[in-house]
């Protein structure tokens, strides 16, 4: 068997990016992203890399040196097939003009209050209740003209957005980049407690304030801004890229992602995507470097309604061993100890 190793990704090489001239200031994280993800995906989150995200709860159990034998690292990857585009775009990302553009794009998106509530009526029953999403779509079209001129856009259930950026090699499985347009609602009674108004999109020189500035208009705008930037430099992906943006993720996603998923399966087939990039676990600063934490599982969700009937009585003096809440808790505990529930891996289809 040969000791030679082929590149982890086609069109890449395990070399470091060219050294920049002294005095050139770059933002932390930009080059590392380019080194570890192939020519498109390292641009998916440029805006995220401009904003500090602290995740104190996410840490690593051992120091890097002592962990090397547990998790051997390959050399960083740097794009070769599109090296010229890579260098050009890296300089764009390091510019003040790009920072201003990214801030303006996200700030403008935050200013459109695409709130979703559990009490919102279904779209087909009251379209007017969802009208903010129409405004948001107009904003996206105005802010990202190259995306809307170059990519195929399909609307699913009125406000679900699916873009397709056709690659040069249609035999390759496409990649799927997902985000959601809606944000958690703001309780009007708490508005005076905000440092800056929740839909102001205010930029204080370091942070953008408002609903969606993190969850998840940050991700959505980053994806579109990355593609807009690549298109402006005549980049053509080898692999088809599909974008899917739901509009009710904060209230379970039944009308957004719930409708987009069957559309994607019908259009592209089952198990048809090479990989999926979604919100994920975010970015974390560790050991002097910026890490994009990988998602190794999918959180589940379910609603439970419990009806328990016992003999009557006042809760202040409940019957012995028959208080409704206590009875249910004891029964639940007993079932848990007996192994009543079991986990089902989300990767069972692989």
XYZ file of C-alpha atoms in Angstrom:
350
model
C 0.000 0.000 0.000
C 1.349 3.392 -0.915
C 2.149 5.853 1.854
C 0.993 8.721 -0.293
C -2.231 10.423 0.716
C -4.674 12.005 -1.687
C -6.140 15.420 -0.837
C -9.089 15.345 1.529
C -11.026 17.556 -0.866
C -10.579 17.729 -4.646
C -9.148 21.002 -5.852
C -7.353 21.658 -2.571
C -3.861 21.221 -1.247
C -2.500 20.784 2.257
C -0.495 23.975 2.117
C -0.827 27.137 4.077
C -2.185 30.310 2.576
C 0.450 32.651 1.156
C 2.030 34.804 3.837
C 0.753 38.367 3.780
C 2.973 41.406 3.817
C 3.905 42.892 7.162
C 1.551 45.585 8.316
C -1.506 44.002 6.736
C -4.214 43.611 9.345
C -6.664 40.748 8.995
C -9.606 39.808 11.131
C -9.175 36.674 13.271
C -10.737 33.570 11.833
C -11.018 34.498 8.156
C -7.967 32.614 6.956
C -8.642 29.599 9.169
C -12.092 29.189 7.691
C -10.616 29.250 4.169
C -8.098 26.608 5.155
C -10.558 24.088 6.514
C -13.537 24.328 4.197
C -13.473 24.109 0.423
C -13.826 27.081 -1.861
C -17.451 27.937 -1.227
C -18.285 26.868 2.283
C -15.589 28.889 3.918
C -17.506 31.962 2.748
C -20.865 30.867 4.140
C -20.370 32.713 7.389
C -18.252 35.796 6.645
C -20.527 38.042 8.628
C -20.388 35.720 11.624
C -16.635 36.120 11.598
C -16.978 39.883 11.907
C -18.942 39.645 15.134
C -17.628 38.212 18.383
C -19.725 35.319 19.663
C -19.042 34.150 23.194
C -20.141 30.651 24.177
C -18.758 30.099 27.688
C -20.689 26.857 28.046
C -18.862 25.213 25.157
C -15.371 24.120 26.089
C -12.865 21.399 25.530
C -11.863 18.848 28.138
C -8.101 18.822 27.675
C -5.262 20.945 26.427
C -4.372 20.685 22.716
C -1.012 18.971 23.237
C -2.435 16.231 25.456
C -5.356 15.633 23.089
C -3.374 15.090 19.896
C -3.379 11.302 20.238
C -7.151 11.356 20.743
C -7.963 13.583 17.793
C -5.165 13.664 15.203
C -5.324 16.736 13.004
C -4.730 16.917 9.279
C -2.918 19.867 7.783
C -5.047 22.924 6.930
C -6.476 22.967 3.427
C -6.154 25.858 1.042
C -8.015 26.075 -2.300
C -5.875 25.535 -5.368
C -8.364 25.253 -8.229
C -9.757 28.693 -7.381
C -6.696 30.186 -5.702
C -6.954 33.479 -7.579
C -10.581 33.967 -6.571
C -9.685 32.948 -3.031
C -6.978 35.574 -2.715
C -9.154 38.283 -4.217
C -12.081 37.538 -1.938
C -9.832 37.325 1.127
C -8.732 40.888 0.477
C -12.365 41.913 0.058
C -13.266 40.354 3.410
C -10.463 42.279 5.091
C -11.644 45.633 3.800
C -13.525 48.311 5.702
C -15.893 48.556 2.748
C -16.966 44.932 3.201
C -17.451 45.436 6.929
C -19.680 48.433 6.238
C -21.640 46.470 3.663
C -22.092 43.476 5.965
C -23.223 45.663 8.856
C -25.707 47.508 6.652
C -27.130 44.259 5.248
C -27.705 42.660 8.644
C -28.892 45.870 10.286
C -31.481 46.378 7.570
C -32.712 42.804 7.942
C -33.106 43.198 11.713
C -35.248 46.294 11.184
C -37.971 44.188 9.543
C -39.938 42.627 12.405
C -40.564 39.105 11.127
C -41.867 37.868 14.487
C -43.716 34.583 14.813
C -46.060 33.614 17.659
C -47.675 30.375 18.728
C -51.024 32.105 18.260
C -50.422 33.116 14.643
C -53.213 31.786 12.413
C -52.270 29.451 9.558
C -51.013 31.307 6.510
C -53.925 30.249 4.326
C -56.451 31.520 6.872
C -54.935 34.948 7.497
C -52.217 35.952 4.996
C -52.207 39.490 6.383
C -50.782 38.239 9.683
C -47.627 37.192 7.830
C -47.201 40.313 5.686
C -43.831 41.275 7.218
C -42.283 38.396 5.313
C -43.321 39.967 2.018
C -41.440 43.106 3.064
C -38.452 40.994 4.029
C -38.390 39.324 0.606
C -38.387 42.700 -1.123
C -35.483 43.725 1.084
C -33.491 40.626 0.148
C -34.109 41.200 -3.552
C -32.924 44.801 -3.288
C -29.886 44.008 -1.128
C -28.636 41.015 -3.120
C -29.340 41.748 -6.801
C -26.729 39.338 -8.208
C -28.164 36.463 -6.195
C -31.633 37.114 -7.526
C -30.403 37.582 -11.093
C -28.237 34.452 -11.120
C -29.891 31.862 -8.880
C -33.175 30.076 -9.479
C -35.680 31.045 -6.774
C -38.689 28.927 -5.837
C -41.194 29.991 -3.195
C -42.737 27.222 -1.113
C -45.976 27.886 0.759
C -45.761 31.591 -0.164
C -42.903 32.637 2.121
C -40.532 29.673 2.129
C -37.505 30.435 -0.063
C -35.461 27.861 -1.984
C -32.572 29.107 -4.147
C -30.536 26.921 -6.493
C -27.042 27.830 -7.666
C -26.356 25.257 -10.368
C -22.846 23.835 -10.365
C -20.721 22.891 -13.348
C -20.742 19.190 -12.376
C -24.327 18.040 -11.990
C -23.181 14.493 -11.167
C -22.079 15.688 -7.736
C -24.593 15.744 -4.910
C -25.573 19.326 -4.041
C -24.976 20.956 -0.670
C -27.798 22.478 1.359
C -27.429 25.722 3.324
C -30.353 26.455 5.629
C -31.522 29.361 7.781
C -34.796 30.866 8.948
C -36.336 34.267 8.367
C -38.434 34.585 11.518
C -37.419 35.811 14.955
C -38.607 35.350 18.517
C -41.321 37.913 19.372
C -40.661 40.842 21.676
C -42.947 41.382 24.651
C -44.040 45.043 24.338
C -43.880 45.359 28.125
C -40.112 44.736 28.026
C -39.115 47.184 25.306
C -37.915 49.788 27.817
C -35.511 47.165 29.195
C -33.598 46.923 25.922
C -30.301 48.815 25.671
C -31.297 49.632 22.088
C -34.749 49.087 20.528
C -35.235 45.436 19.490
C -35.799 46.235 15.820
C -33.390 49.144 15.473
C -30.502 47.133 14.033
C -28.273 49.585 15.883
C -24.521 49.129 15.335
C -22.350 50.381 18.193
C -19.052 49.807 16.423
C -18.765 46.209 17.616
C -22.236 44.698 17.983
C -25.465 44.845 15.998
C -28.440 45.047 18.351
C -31.866 43.562 17.794
C -33.965 40.466 17.232
C -32.395 38.297 14.561
C -28.928 39.828 14.819
C -27.838 36.395 15.985
C -30.800 34.013 15.592
C -30.958 33.635 12.655
C -30.832 36.560 10.253
C -27.103 36.569 10.883
C -26.823 33.168 9.221
C -29.240 33.986 6.421
C -27.582 37.289 5.518
C -24.124 35.683 5.740
C -25.082 33.035 3.204
C -26.515 35.530 0.731
C -23.656 37.989 1.221
C -21.115 35.219 0.607
C -22.789 34.249 -2.657
C -23.247 37.864 -3.725
C -19.514 38.432 -3.170
C -18.519 35.307 -5.087
C -20.819 36.201 -7.974
C -19.263 39.653 -8.189
C -15.924 37.910 -8.830
C -17.347 35.582 -11.502
C -17.095 32.466 -9.343
C -18.920 29.363 -10.567
C -19.323 26.468 -8.127
C -18.476 22.954 -9.231
C -21.111 21.471 -6.936
C -24.702 22.744 -6.987
C -25.601 24.821 -3.934
C -29.164 24.905 -2.592
C -30.403 27.447 -0.051
C -33.515 26.786 2.030
C -34.996 29.509 4.243
C -38.045 28.715 6.351
C -40.231 31.330 8.009
C -41.673 29.821 11.197
C -38.791 27.986 12.827
C -39.406 29.650 16.181
C -42.880 28.080 16.377
C -41.940 24.564 15.239
C -41.487 25.184 11.515
C -44.504 23.269 10.260
C -45.394 25.801 7.559
C -41.861 26.721 6.522
C -39.347 23.881 6.799
C -42.256 21.463 7.124
C -43.282 22.323 3.556
C -39.788 22.866 2.174
C -38.563 19.395 3.195
C -41.006 17.435 0.990
C -40.345 19.880 -1.854
C -36.611 19.186 -1.628
C -37.189 15.432 -1.514
C -39.506 15.578 -4.513
C -37.112 17.791 -6.468
C -33.755 16.224 -5.606
C -34.649 12.782 -4.246
C -33.999 11.010 -0.949
C -30.498 11.213 0.546
C -29.634 13.572 -2.283
C -27.448 16.132 -0.485
C -23.747 15.769 0.220
C -24.092 17.672 3.473
C -26.183 20.266 5.274
C -25.040 23.496 6.937
C -27.616 24.967 9.319
C -27.487 27.243 12.371
C -25.228 24.813 14.163
C -23.578 25.472 17.499
C -22.050 28.783 16.460
C -18.493 30.001 16.817
C -16.338 29.723 19.910
C -13.001 31.280 20.827
C -10.626 28.661 22.269
C -6.831 28.460 22.519
C -6.433 31.757 20.693
C -8.323 30.562 17.614
C -11.884 30.707 16.334
C -13.646 27.341 16.031
C -16.834 26.582 14.114
C -18.333 23.924 16.369
C -19.632 20.963 14.321
C -23.083 19.560 14.948
C -22.910 15.820 15.619
C -26.605 15.275 16.254
C -30.073 16.671 15.745
C -32.226 17.747 18.648
C -35.697 16.274 18.640
C -38.958 17.910 19.638
C -42.346 16.756 20.805
C -45.402 18.095 22.624
C -46.953 16.085 25.434
C -50.447 16.408 26.846
C -51.097 14.537 30.051
C -54.590 13.888 31.444
C -54.679 12.351 34.923
C -57.859 11.619 36.878
C -57.796 10.823 40.599
C -60.217 11.075 43.483
C -61.216 14.593 44.425
C -59.953 16.691 47.281
C -58.288 19.989 48.039
C -54.658 20.371 47.052
C -53.820 21.705 50.506
C -54.747 18.350 52.074
C -54.473 15.800 49.243
C -55.245 12.114 49.805
C -52.182 10.128 50.855
C -50.195 8.749 47.894
C -52.821 9.959 45.454
C -52.012 13.612 44.859
C -52.306 14.042 41.098
C -48.946 15.705 40.482
C -47.064 13.420 42.862
C -48.729 10.377 41.345
C -47.697 11.380 37.848
C -44.121 12.203 38.896
C -43.695 8.866 40.663
C -45.083 6.967 37.699
C -42.845 8.855 35.262
C -39.801 8.168 37.434
C -40.667 4.477 37.620
C -41.012 4.265 33.833
C -37.689 6.031 33.336
C -35.929 3.599 35.674
C -37.515 0.670 33.854
C -36.099 1.859 30.539
C -39.497 2.847 29.155
C -37.888 5.413 26.865
C -35.002 4.864 24.506
C -33.084 7.118 22.170
C -33.185 6.731 18.409
C -30.049 7.908 16.564
C -30.769 10.555 13.959
C -28.200 8.970 11.651
C -29.913 5.565 11.401
C -30.604 6.098 7.679
C -26.920 6.320 6.789
